[in-house]
């Protein structure tokens, strides 16, 4: 399929190894061939390794100094901004936006209207979708899922097959194994949840480390 949306400027490139990348890659600046969404014809975008990294249809775009390489893909109306990077087999789709210094790798998926920013690190087969928000220096990995209107922030860690959803809030806590945190539950300040627990409409808070 002909690409009438953008081209790779071979004269403006970086030889780099983004966080999570398997090896050094060459990424080139993208230049818009037409106007769409908030992108004007001739606008300089971020960096990609090849056309497969960015959809040639829709309003998907890579902005600023963001990098998308290896088999990572930005599609639909998704946006990638600032110094964010995506490597491995990452998918960013729908109207999701990834910005700041966020890093995505492996086979994680960011979709829906999800927002990932700050220094968040998403890896494994983690899924962030719907209107969920992951920010701060949060780490989401393994097969964890964050969805609905849930928010994960600060130094939170979500691993295993844990699910955080509803309007749950995870702040500085660690959630792992098969734990489910949902509705308006709030977990913060160094709490560690593991096993098969289901946390609904509760708040766990501690000024010190403890395990539930």
PDB file of C-alpha atoms in Angstrom:
ATOM      1  CA  UNK A   1       0.000   0.000   0.000  1.00  0.00           C
ATOM      2  CA  UNK A   2       1.309   3.432  -0.942  1.00  0.00           C
ATOM      3  CA  UNK A   3       2.258   5.664   1.973  1.00  0.00           C
ATOM      4  CA  UNK A   4       0.828   9.155   1.409  1.00  0.00           C
ATOM      5  CA  UNK A   5       0.946  10.023   5.091  1.00  0.00           C
ATOM      6  CA  UNK A   6       4.659  10.419   5.904  1.00  0.00           C
ATOM      7  CA  UNK A   7       8.163   9.498   4.840  1.00  0.00           C
ATOM      8  CA  UNK A   8      11.363   8.642   6.697  1.00  0.00           C
ATOM      9  CA  UNK A   9      14.034  11.322   6.415  1.00  0.00           C
ATOM     10  CA  UNK A  10      17.207   9.278   5.938  1.00  0.00           C
ATOM     11  CA  UNK A  11      19.313  12.415   6.522  1.00  0.00           C
ATOM     12  CA  UNK A  12      17.973  12.844  10.068  1.00  0.00           C
ATOM     13  CA  UNK A  13      18.638   9.632  11.952  1.00  0.00           C
ATOM     14  CA  UNK A  14      19.862   8.225  15.247  1.00  0.00           C
ATOM     15  CA  UNK A  15      21.918   5.133  15.944  1.00  0.00           C
ATOM     16  CA  UNK A  16      20.619   4.140  19.327  1.00  0.00           C
ATOM     17  CA  UNK A  17      19.681   1.315  21.638  1.00  0.00           C
ATOM     18  CA  UNK A  18      16.500   2.347  23.447  1.00  0.00           C
ATOM     19  CA  UNK A  19      15.744   0.808  26.815  1.00  0.00           C
ATOM     20  CA  UNK A  20      14.610  -2.766  26.250  1.00  0.00           C
ATOM     21  CA  UNK A  21      15.870  -2.985  22.675  1.00  0.00           C
ATOM     22  CA  UNK A  22      17.731  -6.180  21.782  1.00  0.00           C
ATOM     23  CA  UNK A  23      20.432  -4.396  19.788  1.00  0.00           C
ATOM     24  CA  UNK A  24      21.476  -1.056  18.365  1.00  0.00           C
ATOM     25  CA  UNK A  25      19.069   0.241  15.716  1.00  0.00           C
ATOM     26  CA  UNK A  26      18.948   3.049  13.184  1.00  0.00           C
ATOM     27  CA  UNK A  27      15.807   5.168  13.475  1.00  0.00           C
ATOM     28  CA  UNK A  28      14.864   8.016  11.133  1.00  0.00           C
ATOM     29  CA  UNK A  29      12.814  11.155  11.662  1.00  0.00           C
ATOM     30  CA  UNK A  30       9.349  11.082  10.073  1.00  0.00           C
ATOM     31  CA  UNK A  31       7.999  13.954   7.990  1.00  0.00           C
ATOM     32  CA  UNK A  32       4.265  14.415   7.365  1.00  0.00           C
ATOM     33  CA  UNK A  33       3.197  14.366   3.699  1.00  0.00           C
ATOM     34  CA  UNK A  34      -0.279  15.680   4.489  1.00  0.00           C
ATOM     35  CA  UNK A  35      -2.216  17.413   7.249  1.00  0.00           C
ATOM     36  CA  UNK A  36      -4.311  15.369   9.695  1.00  0.00           C
ATOM     37  CA  UNK A  37      -5.449  15.666  13.305  1.00  0.00           C
ATOM     38  CA  UNK A  38      -3.035  18.202  14.904  1.00  0.00           C
ATOM     39  CA  UNK A  39      -0.244  17.395  12.433  1.00  0.00           C
ATOM     40  CA  UNK A  40       0.415  19.790   9.561  1.00  0.00           C
ATOM     41  CA  UNK A  41       1.925  18.853   6.228  1.00  0.00           C
ATOM     42  CA  UNK A  42       5.706  19.083   6.474  1.00  0.00           C
ATOM     43  CA  UNK A  43       5.734  18.650  10.263  1.00  0.00           C
ATOM     44  CA  UNK A  44       8.685  16.764  11.684  1.00  0.00           C
ATOM     45  CA  UNK A  45       7.726  13.919  13.966  1.00  0.00           C
ATOM     46  CA  UNK A  46       9.670  11.501  16.126  1.00  0.00           C
ATOM     47  CA  UNK A  47      11.780   8.535  15.043  1.00  0.00           C
ATOM     48  CA  UNK A  48      10.858   5.107  13.709  1.00  0.00           C
ATOM     49  CA  UNK A  49      12.921   2.244  12.328  1.00  0.00           C
ATOM     50  CA  UNK A  50      10.632   1.371   9.423  1.00  0.00           C
ATOM     51  CA  UNK A  51       7.121   1.941   8.074  1.00  0.00           C
ATOM     52  CA  UNK A  52       5.763  -1.069   9.941  1.00  0.00           C
ATOM     53  CA  UNK A  53       6.281   0.890  13.173  1.00  0.00           C
ATOM     54  CA  UNK A  54       3.658   3.524  12.341  1.00  0.00           C
ATOM     55  CA  UNK A  55       0.335   3.073  10.582  1.00  0.00           C
ATOM     56  CA  UNK A  56       0.076   4.768   7.200  1.00  0.00           C
ATOM     57  CA  UNK A  57      -3.653   5.365   7.807  1.00  0.00           C
ATOM     58  CA  UNK A  58      -5.627   6.983  10.613  1.00  0.00           C
ATOM     59  CA  UNK A  59      -4.310   9.743  12.876  1.00  0.00           C
ATOM     60  CA  UNK A  60      -1.596   7.728  14.604  1.00  0.00           C
ATOM     61  CA  UNK A  61       1.621   9.717  14.976  1.00  0.00           C
ATOM     62  CA  UNK A  62       4.981   9.721  16.721  1.00  0.00           C
ATOM     63  CA  UNK A  63       5.902  13.172  18.041  1.00  0.00           C
ATOM     64  CA  UNK A  64       8.894  15.046  19.421  1.00  0.00           C
ATOM     65  CA  UNK A  65      11.872  12.769  20.173  1.00  0.00           C
ATOM     66  CA  UNK A  66       9.826   9.620  20.778  1.00  0.00           C
ATOM     67  CA  UNK A  67      11.238   6.391  19.319  1.00  0.00           C
ATOM     68  CA  UNK A  68       9.396   3.344  17.978  1.00  0.00           C
ATOM     69  CA  UNK A  69      11.489   0.440  16.717  1.00  0.00           C
ATOM     70  CA  UNK A  70      11.879  -3.322  16.279  1.00  0.00           C
ATOM     71  CA  UNK A  71       8.373  -4.809  15.899  1.00  0.00           C
ATOM     72  CA  UNK A  72       6.572  -2.173  17.965  1.00  0.00           C
ATOM     73  CA  UNK A  73       3.587  -0.573  16.221  1.00  0.00           C
ATOM     74  CA  UNK A  74       1.587   2.635  16.659  1.00  0.00           C
ATOM     75  CA  UNK A  75      -1.777   2.432  14.912  1.00  0.00           C
ATOM     76  CA  UNK A  76      -5.361   3.740  14.729  1.00  0.00           C
ATOM     77  CA  UNK A  77      -5.390   7.191  16.367  1.00  0.00           C
ATOM     78  CA  UNK A  78      -2.702   6.508  18.959  1.00  0.00           C
ATOM     79  CA  UNK A  79      -0.069   9.109  19.856  1.00  0.00           C
ATOM     80  CA  UNK A  80       3.474   8.779  21.105  1.00  0.00           C
ATOM     81  CA  UNK A  81       5.133  11.931  22.398  1.00  0.00           C
ATOM     82  CA  UNK A  82       8.136  13.465  24.146  1.00  0.00           C
ATOM     83  CA  UNK A  83      11.014  11.025  24.841  1.00  0.00           C
ATOM     84  CA  UNK A  84       8.892   7.887  25.149  1.00  0.00           C
ATOM     85  CA  UNK A  85      10.190   4.682  23.543  1.00  0.00           C
ATOM     86  CA  UNK A  86       8.574   1.465  22.292  1.00  0.00           C
ATOM     87  CA  UNK A  87      10.531  -1.664  21.384  1.00  0.00           C
ATOM     88  CA  UNK A  88       9.926  -5.381  20.983  1.00  0.00           C
ATOM     89  CA  UNK A  89       6.417  -6.351  19.846  1.00  0.00           C
ATOM     90  CA  UNK A  90       4.560  -3.512  21.556  1.00  0.00           C
ATOM     91  CA  UNK A  91       1.190  -2.363  20.200  1.00  0.00           C
ATOM     92  CA  UNK A  92      -0.188   1.120  20.816  1.00  0.00           C
ATOM     93  CA  UNK A  93      -3.646   1.460  19.316  1.00  0.00           C
ATOM     94  CA  UNK A  94      -7.051   3.114  19.304  1.00  0.00           C
ATOM     95  CA  UNK A  95      -6.746   6.588  20.883  1.00  0.00           C
ATOM     96  CA  UNK A  96      -4.108   5.711  23.466  1.00  0.00           C
ATOM     97  CA  UNK A  97      -1.406   8.274  24.245  1.00  0.00           C
ATOM     98  CA  UNK A  98       2.070   7.476  25.570  1.00  0.00           C
ATOM     99  CA  UNK A  99       4.293  10.385  26.530  1.00  0.00           C
ATOM    100  CA  UNK A 100       6.924  11.718  28.915  1.00  0.00           C
ATOM    101  CA  UNK A 101       9.769   9.256  29.453  1.00  0.00           C
ATOM    102  CA  UNK A 102       7.583   6.156  29.456  1.00  0.00           C
ATOM    103  CA  UNK A 103       9.110   2.928  28.142  1.00  0.00           C
ATOM    104  CA  UNK A 104       7.213   0.053  26.550  1.00  0.00           C
ATOM    105  CA  UNK A 105       8.665  -3.277  25.506  1.00  0.00           C
ATOM    106  CA  UNK A 106       8.015  -6.984  24.924  1.00  0.00           C
ATOM    107  CA  UNK A 107       4.406  -7.747  23.900  1.00  0.00           C
ATOM    108  CA  UNK A 108       2.541  -5.202  26.006  1.00  0.00           C
ATOM    109  CA  UNK A 109      -0.526  -3.470  24.583  1.00  0.00           C
ATOM    110  CA  UNK A 110      -1.754   0.059  25.222  1.00  0.00           C
ATOM    111  CA  UNK A 111      -5.183   0.713  23.722  1.00  0.00           C
ATOM    112  CA  UNK A 112      -8.564   2.370  24.144  1.00  0.00           C
ATOM    113  CA  UNK A 113      -8.175   5.852  25.638  1.00  0.00           C
ATOM    114  CA  UNK A 114      -5.414   4.761  28.013  1.00  0.00           C
ATOM    115  CA  UNK A 115      -2.685   7.171  29.088  1.00  0.00           C
ATOM    116  CA  UNK A 116       0.852   6.110  30.009  1.00  0.00           C
ATOM    117  CA  UNK A 117       3.321   8.800  31.001  1.00  0.00           C
ATOM    118  CA  UNK A 118       5.973   9.969  33.448  1.00  0.00           C
ATOM    119  CA  UNK A 119       8.674   7.319  33.788  1.00  0.00           C
ATOM    120  CA  UNK A 120       6.241   4.404  33.660  1.00  0.00           C
ATOM    121  CA  UNK A 121       7.682   1.088  32.459  1.00  0.00           C
ATOM    122  CA  UNK A 122       5.333  -1.429  30.806  1.00  0.00           C
ATOM    123  CA  UNK A 123       6.580  -4.859  29.736  1.00  0.00           C
ATOM    124  CA  UNK A 124       5.731  -8.535  29.321  1.00  0.00           C
ATOM    125  CA  UNK A 125       2.183  -9.154  28.083  1.00  0.00           C
ATOM    126  CA  UNK A 126       0.696  -6.401  30.222  1.00  0.00           C
ATOM    127  CA  UNK A 127      -2.422  -4.640  28.931  1.00  0.00           C
ATOM    128  CA  UNK A 128      -3.401  -1.059  29.699  1.00  0.00           C
ATOM    129  CA  UNK A 129      -6.758  -0.213  28.142  1.00  0.00           C
ATOM    130  CA  UNK A 130     -10.051   1.704  28.307  1.00  0.00           C
ATOM    131  CA  UNK A 131      -9.521   4.979  30.213  1.00  0.00           C
ATOM    132  CA  UNK A 132      -6.862   3.626  32.560  1.00  0.00           C
ATOM    133  CA  UNK A 133      -3.887   5.782  33.528  1.00  0.00           C
ATOM    134  CA  UNK A 134      -0.387   4.640  34.471  1.00  0.00           C
ATOM    135  CA  UNK A 135       2.118   7.274  35.532  1.00  0.00           C
ATOM    136  CA  UNK A 136       4.951   8.207  37.867  1.00  0.00           C
ATOM    137  CA  UNK A 137       7.616   5.498  38.028  1.00  0.00           C
ATOM    138  CA  UNK A 138       5.106   2.658  38.022  1.00  0.00           C
ATOM    139  CA  UNK A 139       6.102  -0.732  36.620  1.00  0.00           C
ATOM    140  CA  UNK A 140       3.512  -3.014  35.021  1.00  0.00           C
ATOM    141  CA  UNK A 141       4.642  -6.423  33.813  1.00  0.00           C
ATOM    142  CA  UNK A 142       3.940 -10.136  33.304  1.00  0.00           C
ATOM    143  CA  UNK A 143       0.264 -10.595  32.300  1.00  0.00           C
ATOM    144  CA  UNK A 144      -1.103  -7.823  34.498  1.00  0.00           C
ATOM    145  CA  UNK A 145      -4.057  -5.738  33.304  1.00  0.00           C
ATOM    146  CA  UNK A 146      -5.101  -2.208  34.179  1.00  0.00           C
ATOM    147  CA  UNK A 147      -8.407  -1.115  32.700  1.00  0.00           C
ATOM    148  CA  UNK A 148     -11.715   0.756  33.064  1.00  0.00           C
ATOM    149  CA  UNK A 149     -10.881   4.038  34.879  1.00  0.00           C
ATOM    150  CA  UNK A 150      -8.195   2.621  37.140  1.00  0.00           C
ATOM    151  CA  UNK A 151      -5.074   4.636  37.998  1.00  0.00           C
ATOM    152  CA  UNK A 152      -1.634   3.329  38.917  1.00  0.00           C
ATOM    153  CA  UNK A 153       0.887   5.914  40.038  1.00  0.00           C
ATOM    154  CA  UNK A 154       4.050   6.869  41.906  1.00  0.00           C
ATOM    155  CA  UNK A 155       6.201   3.755  42.571  1.00  0.00           C
ATOM    156  CA  UNK A 156       3.444   1.164  42.143  1.00  0.00           C
ATOM    157  CA  UNK A 157       4.280  -2.336  40.900  1.00  0.00           C
ATOM    158  CA  UNK A 158       1.700  -4.581  39.197  1.00  0.00           C
ATOM    159  CA  UNK A 159       2.840  -8.084  38.199  1.00  0.00           C
ATOM    160  CA  UNK A 160       1.698 -11.661  37.714  1.00  0.00           C
ATOM    161  CA  UNK A 161      -1.896 -12.018  36.566  1.00  0.00           C
ATOM    162  CA  UNK A 162      -3.118  -9.148  38.737  1.00  0.00           C
ATOM    163  CA  UNK A 163      -6.032  -7.017  37.525  1.00  0.00           C
ATOM    164  CA  UNK A 164      -6.684  -3.428  38.560  1.00  0.00           C
ATOM    165  CA  UNK A 165      -9.969  -2.038  37.271  1.00  0.00           C
ATOM    166  CA  UNK A 166     -13.133  -0.096  38.022  1.00  0.00           C
ATOM    167  CA  UNK A 167     -12.045   3.173  39.619  1.00  0.00           C
ATOM    168  CA  UNK A 168      -9.344   1.548  41.732  1.00  0.00           C
ATOM    169  CA  UNK A 169      -6.251   3.538  42.704  1.00  0.00           C
ATOM    170  CA  UNK A 170      -2.844   1.966  43.319  1.00  0.00           C
ATOM    171  CA  UNK A 171      -0.232   4.321  44.781  1.00  0.00           C
ATOM    172  CA  UNK A 172       3.245   3.130  45.849  1.00  0.00           C
ATOM    173  CA  UNK A 173       1.898  -0.405  46.398  1.00  0.00           C
ATOM    174  CA  UNK A 174       2.788  -3.797  44.911  1.00  0.00           C
ATOM    175  CA  UNK A 175       0.034  -6.018  43.490  1.00  0.00           C
ATOM    176  CA  UNK A 176       0.925  -9.478  42.187  1.00  0.00           C
ATOM    177  CA  UNK A 177      -0.223 -13.082  41.632  1.00  0.00           C
ATOM    178  CA  UNK A 178      -3.993 -13.281  40.931  1.00  0.00           C
ATOM    179  CA  UNK A 179      -5.071 -10.319  43.039  1.00  0.00           C
ATOM    180  CA  UNK A 180      -8.092  -8.343  41.799  1.00  0.00           C
ATOM    181  CA  UNK A 181      -8.478  -4.714  42.877  1.00  0.00           C
ATOM    182  CA  UNK A 182     -11.589  -2.980  41.611  1.00  0.00           C
ATOM    183  CA  UNK A 183     -14.567  -0.646  42.044  1.00  0.00           C
ATOM    184  CA  UNK A 184     -13.358   2.281  44.187  1.00  0.00           C
ATOM    185  CA  UNK A 185     -10.691   0.401  46.139  1.00  0.00           C
ATOM    186  CA  UNK A 186      -7.538   2.323  47.028  1.00  0.00           C
ATOM    187  CA  UNK A 187      -4.214   0.704  47.911  1.00  0.00           C
ATOM    188  CA  UNK A 188      -1.217   2.816  48.845  1.00  0.00           C
ATOM    189  CA  UNK A 189       1.943   3.382  50.868  1.00  0.00           C
ATOM    190  CA  UNK A 190       4.059   0.240  50.563  1.00  0.00           C
ATOM    191  CA  UNK A 191       1.247  -2.304  50.844  1.00  0.00           C
ATOM    192  CA  UNK A 192       2.021  -5.684  49.224  1.00  0.00           C
ATOM    193  CA  UNK A 193      -0.950  -7.727  47.979  1.00  0.00           C
ATOM    194  CA  UNK A 194      -0.485 -11.271  46.707  1.00  0.00           C
ATOM    195  CA  UNK A 195      -2.271 -14.605  46.311  1.00  0.00           C
ATOM    196  CA  UNK A 196      -5.884 -14.737  45.115  1.00  0.00           C
ATOM    197  CA  UNK A 197      -7.278 -11.781  47.053  1.00  0.00           C
ATOM    198  CA  UNK A 198     -10.137  -9.633  45.767  1.00  0.00           C
ATOM    199  CA  UNK A 199     -10.130  -6.080  47.048  1.00  0.00           C
ATOM    200  CA  UNK A 200     -13.427  -4.211  46.565  1.00  0.00           C
ATOM    201  CA  UNK A 201     -14.363  -0.800  47.971  1.00  0.00           C
ATOM    202  CA  UNK A 202     -11.603  -0.913  50.593  1.00  0.00           C
ATOM    203  CA  UNK A 203      -8.604   1.225  51.415  1.00  0.00           C
ATOM    204  CA  UNK A 204      -5.318  -0.255  52.580  1.00  0.00           C
ATOM    205  CA  UNK A 205      -2.798   2.189  53.959  1.00  0.00           C
ATOM    206  CA  UNK A 206       0.377   1.783  55.956  1.00  0.00           C
ATOM    207  CA  UNK A 207       3.316   4.035  56.782  1.00  0.00           C
ATOM    208  CA  UNK A 208       5.445   0.855  56.869  1.00  0.00           C
ATOM    209  CA  UNK A 209       5.835  -2.212  54.693  1.00  0.00           C
ATOM    210  CA  UNK A 210       3.395  -5.033  55.286  1.00  0.00           C
ATOM    211  CA  UNK A 211       1.895  -7.921  53.361  1.00  0.00           C
ATOM    212  CA  UNK A 212      -1.743  -8.883  52.973  1.00  0.00           C
TER     213      UNK A 212
END
